[in-house]
Coordinates of C-alpha atoms in Angstrom, one line a residue:
Chain A
A97 CA 48.4 -19.4 105.4
Q98 CA 45.7 -17.5 104.3
S99 CA 44.4 -14.3 105.9
V100 CA 42.8 -10.8 105.3
T101 CA 43.2 -7.3 105.4
Q102 CA 40.9 -4.2 105.7
P103 CA 43.0 -1.6 106.2
D104 CA 40.1 0.9 107.3
I105 CA 38.8 -0.2 111.1
H106 CA 35.7 3.0 110.4
I107 CA 35.2 4.3 107.5
T108 CA 32.6 8.0 107.2
V109 CA 31.2 9.1 104.0
S110 CA 28.4 11.1 103.5
E111 CA 25.5 10.5 102.5
G112 CA 25.0 10.7 98.6
A113 CA 28.8 10.1 98.6
S114 CA 30.1 7.0 96.5
L115 CA 31.6 4.2 98.7
E116 CA 35.0 2.2 98.4
L117 CA 36.2 -0.3 101.3
R118 CA 39.5 -2.3 100.8
C119 CA 40.1 -5.7 101.4
N120 CA 43.3 -7.3 100.3
Y121 CA 44.0 -11.2 100.7
S122 CA 46.6 -13.6 100.5
Y123 CA 46.2 -17.2 99.2
G124 CA 47.8 -19.5 97.7
A125 CA 46.0 -19.7 94.7
T126 CA 42.4 -18.3 93.2
P127 CA 40.4 -18.1 96.2
Y128 CA 36.1 -17.7 96.8
L129 CA 35.3 -14.0 98.1
F130 CA 33.0 -12.8 100.0
W131 CA 31.5 -9.6 101.6
Y132 CA 29.3 -9.7 104.4
V133 CA 27.4 -7.4 105.8
Q134 CA 26.5 -6.8 109.8
S135 CA 23.8 -4.3 111.4
P136 CA 24.3 -3.7 115.2
G137 CA 22.2 -6.7 117.3
Q138 CA 22.3 -9.0 113.5
G139 CA 23.8 -11.5 112.5
L140 CA 26.2 -11.3 108.7
Q141 CA 24.3 -10.9 106.0
L142 CA 25.5 -12.1 102.3
L143 CA 26.4 -8.8 100.0
L144 CA 28.2 -10.4 97.1
K145 CA 30.7 -13.0 96.3
Y146 CA 33.1 -14.0 93.7
F147 CA 34.2 -17.7 92.2
S148 CA 35.1 -17.4 88.7
G149 CA 34.6 -15.6 85.5
D150 CA 33.5 -11.8 85.4
T151 CA 35.3 -9.9 87.5
L152 CA 33.3 -7.3 88.0
V153 CA 30.5 -8.9 90.5
Q154 CA 27.1 -7.4 91.7
G155 CA 25.7 -7.8 95.1
I156 CA 22.1 -6.9 96.7
K157 CA 21.5 -3.0 97.9
G158 CA 23.5 -2.0 94.8
F159 CA 27.0 -2.8 95.9
E160 CA 29.5 -4.4 93.7
A161 CA 33.3 -5.4 94.0
E162 CA 36.0 -6.2 91.6
F163 CA 38.3 -9.0 91.9
K164 CA 42.5 -7.9 91.1
R165 CA 44.5 -10.7 90.9
S166 CA 47.6 -8.6 90.4
Q167 CA 46.7 -6.4 93.4
S168 CA 45.2 -9.5 95.5
S169 CA 42.3 -6.7 96.1
F170 CA 38.6 -7.2 96.5
N171 CA 37.3 -4.2 96.7
L172 CA 33.4 -3.4 97.7
R173 CA 32.0 -0.3 96.0
K174 CA 28.7 1.9 96.0
P175 CA 27.7 5.1 93.7
S176 CA 25.6 6.5 96.0
V177 CA 26.0 5.8 100.0
H178 CA 22.3 5.7 101.8
W179 CA 22.1 6.3 105.8
S180 CA 20.9 2.5 105.9
D181 CA 24.1 1.8 104.6
A182 CA 25.6 2.2 107.5
A183 CA 26.6 -1.3 109.6
E184 CA 30.0 -3.1 110.0
Y185 CA 31.4 -4.4 106.2
F186 CA 33.5 -7.9 106.9
C187 CA 35.4 -9.6 103.9
A188 CA 36.3 -13.2 104.0
V189 CA 38.5 -15.3 101.8
G190 CA 38.7 -19.3 101.5
A191 CA 38.0 -23.0 99.5
G192 CA 34.7 -23.3 101.2
H193 CA 32.6 -21.9 104.4
S194 CA 35.1 -24.7 106.7
T195 CA 37.8 -22.8 105.6
L196 CA 37.0 -19.0 105.2
T197 CA 39.3 -16.9 107.3
F198 CA 37.0 -13.1 107.8
G199 CA 38.7 -10.1 108.2
K200 CA 38.5 -7.8 111.1
G201 CA 35.6 -5.9 109.4
T202 CA 35.0 -2.0 108.5
M203 CA 32.7 -0.1 110.7
L204 CA 30.9 2.2 108.1
L205 CA 29.2 5.9 109.6
V206 CA 27.5 7.7 107.3
S207 CA 26.9 11.3 108.2
P208 CA 23.8 13.1 107.2
Chain B
N32 CA 10.9 -18.4 107.1
A33 CA 12.8 -18.4 110.8
G34 CA 15.9 -19.4 109.1
V35 CA 18.1 -19.9 111.7
T36 CA 17.4 -19.4 114.9
Q37 CA 19.7 -18.8 118.6
T38 CA 18.9 -18.8 121.8
P39 CA 19.3 -17.5 124.5
K40 CA 19.8 -14.0 123.4
F41 CA 22.3 -13.0 126.3
R42 CA 23.8 -15.1 129.2
I43 CA 25.9 -14.4 132.1
L44 CA 27.7 -17.6 133.7
K45 CA 30.0 -17.9 136.7
I46 CA 33.3 -19.6 135.7
G47 CA 33.0 -22.9 135.8
Q48 CA 29.5 -23.4 135.1
S49 CA 28.6 -25.0 131.8
M50 CA 25.4 -24.5 129.2
T51 CA 24.3 -25.3 125.9
L52 CA 24.0 -22.9 123.1
Q53 CA 21.4 -23.6 120.9
C54 CA 20.6 -23.2 117.0
T55 CA 18.0 -24.7 114.8
Q56 CA 17.0 -24.2 111.5
D57 CA 14.6 -24.7 109.3
M58 CA 16.5 -24.6 105.8
N59 CA 17.0 -28.6 105.3
H60 CA 20.2 -27.6 105.2
N61 CA 23.0 -30.4 105.2
Y62 CA 26.0 -27.6 106.2
M63 CA 26.1 -25.6 110.2
Y64 CA 28.7 -24.0 111.7
W65 CA 29.3 -22.1 115.2
Y66 CA 31.1 -18.8 115.1
R67 CA 32.4 -16.6 117.6
Q68 CA 33.0 -12.9 117.3
D69 CA 35.5 -11.1 119.7
P70 CA 35.7 -7.1 118.9
G71 CA 38.3 -5.6 116.2
M72 CA 38.5 -9.6 115.2
G73 CA 36.2 -10.9 112.7
L74 CA 34.8 -14.3 113.0
K75 CA 36.2 -17.3 114.3
L76 CA 35.3 -20.8 113.0
I77 CA 34.7 -22.9 116.6
Y78 CA 33.1 -26.2 114.6
Y79 CA 31.0 -27.5 111.9
S80 CA 29.1 -29.5 110.4
V81 CA 28.7 -31.2 106.8
G82 CA 25.7 -33.5 108.0
A83 CA 23.4 -34.9 110.7
G84 CA 26.4 -37.8 112.8
I85 CA 29.1 -35.8 111.3
T86 CA 31.2 -32.4 113.2
D87 CA 34.5 -31.2 112.8
K88 CA 37.1 -28.9 114.0
G89 CA 37.2 -25.7 112.8
E90 CA 40.2 -22.7 113.9
V91 CA 39.3 -22.3 117.4
P92 CA 37.3 -25.7 119.0
N93 CA 39.2 -25.9 122.4
G94 CA 37.0 -25.4 125.9
Y95 CA 34.0 -26.4 123.2
N96 CA 31.5 -29.5 122.5
V97 CA 28.9 -29.9 119.4
S98 CA 26.9 -32.3 118.7
R99 CA 24.2 -33.0 115.4
S100 CA 22.3 -35.7 116.1
T101 CA 19.5 -34.4 113.5
T102 CA 19.7 -31.7 110.2
E103 CA 18.1 -28.9 111.8
D104 CA 19.7 -28.7 115.5
F105 CA 23.4 -28.0 116.1
P106 CA 23.7 -27.3 119.9
L107 CA 27.4 -25.6 120.8
R108 CA 28.5 -27.2 124.8
L109 CA 30.5 -24.5 126.9
E110 CA 31.9 -27.8 129.5
L111 CA 33.9 -25.5 131.9
A112 CA 33.2 -21.4 130.5
A113 CA 36.6 -19.6 131.3
P114 CA 36.6 -15.5 131.0
S115 CA 38.4 -16.0 127.3
Q116 CA 35.3 -17.4 126.4
T117 CA 33.0 -14.6 126.7
S118 CA 32.1 -13.6 123.0
V119 CA 29.3 -13.0 120.7
Y120 CA 28.4 -16.6 119.5
F121 CA 26.9 -17.4 115.4
C122 CA 25.1 -20.2 114.4
A123 CA 24.8 -20.3 110.5
S124 CA 24.0 -22.0 108.2
S125 CA 24.3 -23.5 104.1
Q126 CA 22.9 -25.1 101.6
D127 CA 26.6 -26.8 100.2
R128 CA 29.9 -26.4 100.9
D129 CA 31.3 -23.5 98.9
A130 CA 28.7 -21.5 96.8
S131 CA 25.8 -20.7 98.5
P132 CA 25.5 -18.1 101.1
L133 CA 26.0 -18.4 105.1
H134 CA 22.9 -17.9 106.5
F135 CA 23.3 -16.5 110.1
G136 CA 21.6 -16.3 112.8
N137 CA 20.9 -13.3 115.3
G138 CA 23.8 -14.2 117.8
T139 CA 24.0 -15.2 121.5
R140 CA 26.2 -12.8 123.5
L141 CA 28.0 -14.9 126.3
T142 CA 29.6 -13.0 129.4
V143 CA 32.0 -15.5 131.9
T144 CA 33.2 -14.1 135.2

């Protein structure tokens, strides 16, 4: 069965510092991989996705993620965090939207 | 653009009551989904639809029903509310089954007491 692990429930980062959110998955083949962001009281918004090809994918708001098949990981990165990035981040894996498995989320706190 | 609209935003139900969560989208998407989000648990798929007249169960369908009579609307029905259905419910739509992003509504927070 497929699964997604986001090891960090909460992460606090200083504004301007770099960010890496971890995502590890278990899947029988190369999956579709997604990162979504959720601001308080809102639905989820897609940051980026990986289907195939270049393993480093660029997304919105200056985020990027790297697919590492050997490590079954799809970590999200941003070189310089802004206060507006404070939100909850979800990694998801699957073969299509109807089979997506979401991680439990990582709450990002940004300190001044 | 309205996108995906969910109503109501909040609702409190007594055990055994029924209600319908409304979801409508104005993007002409064929694919629509209902998720529930529980604290610390991520999102779980309840039901989905690939077009008008076609629905299918997701991971956690028990206690829920859906219908899809039009492309725009995808209501979720709770027939006999139970405390275990206390959750935040999200409706989403997508242009296709995998490549395009999911567009989410802002959610309905439901409490069953």
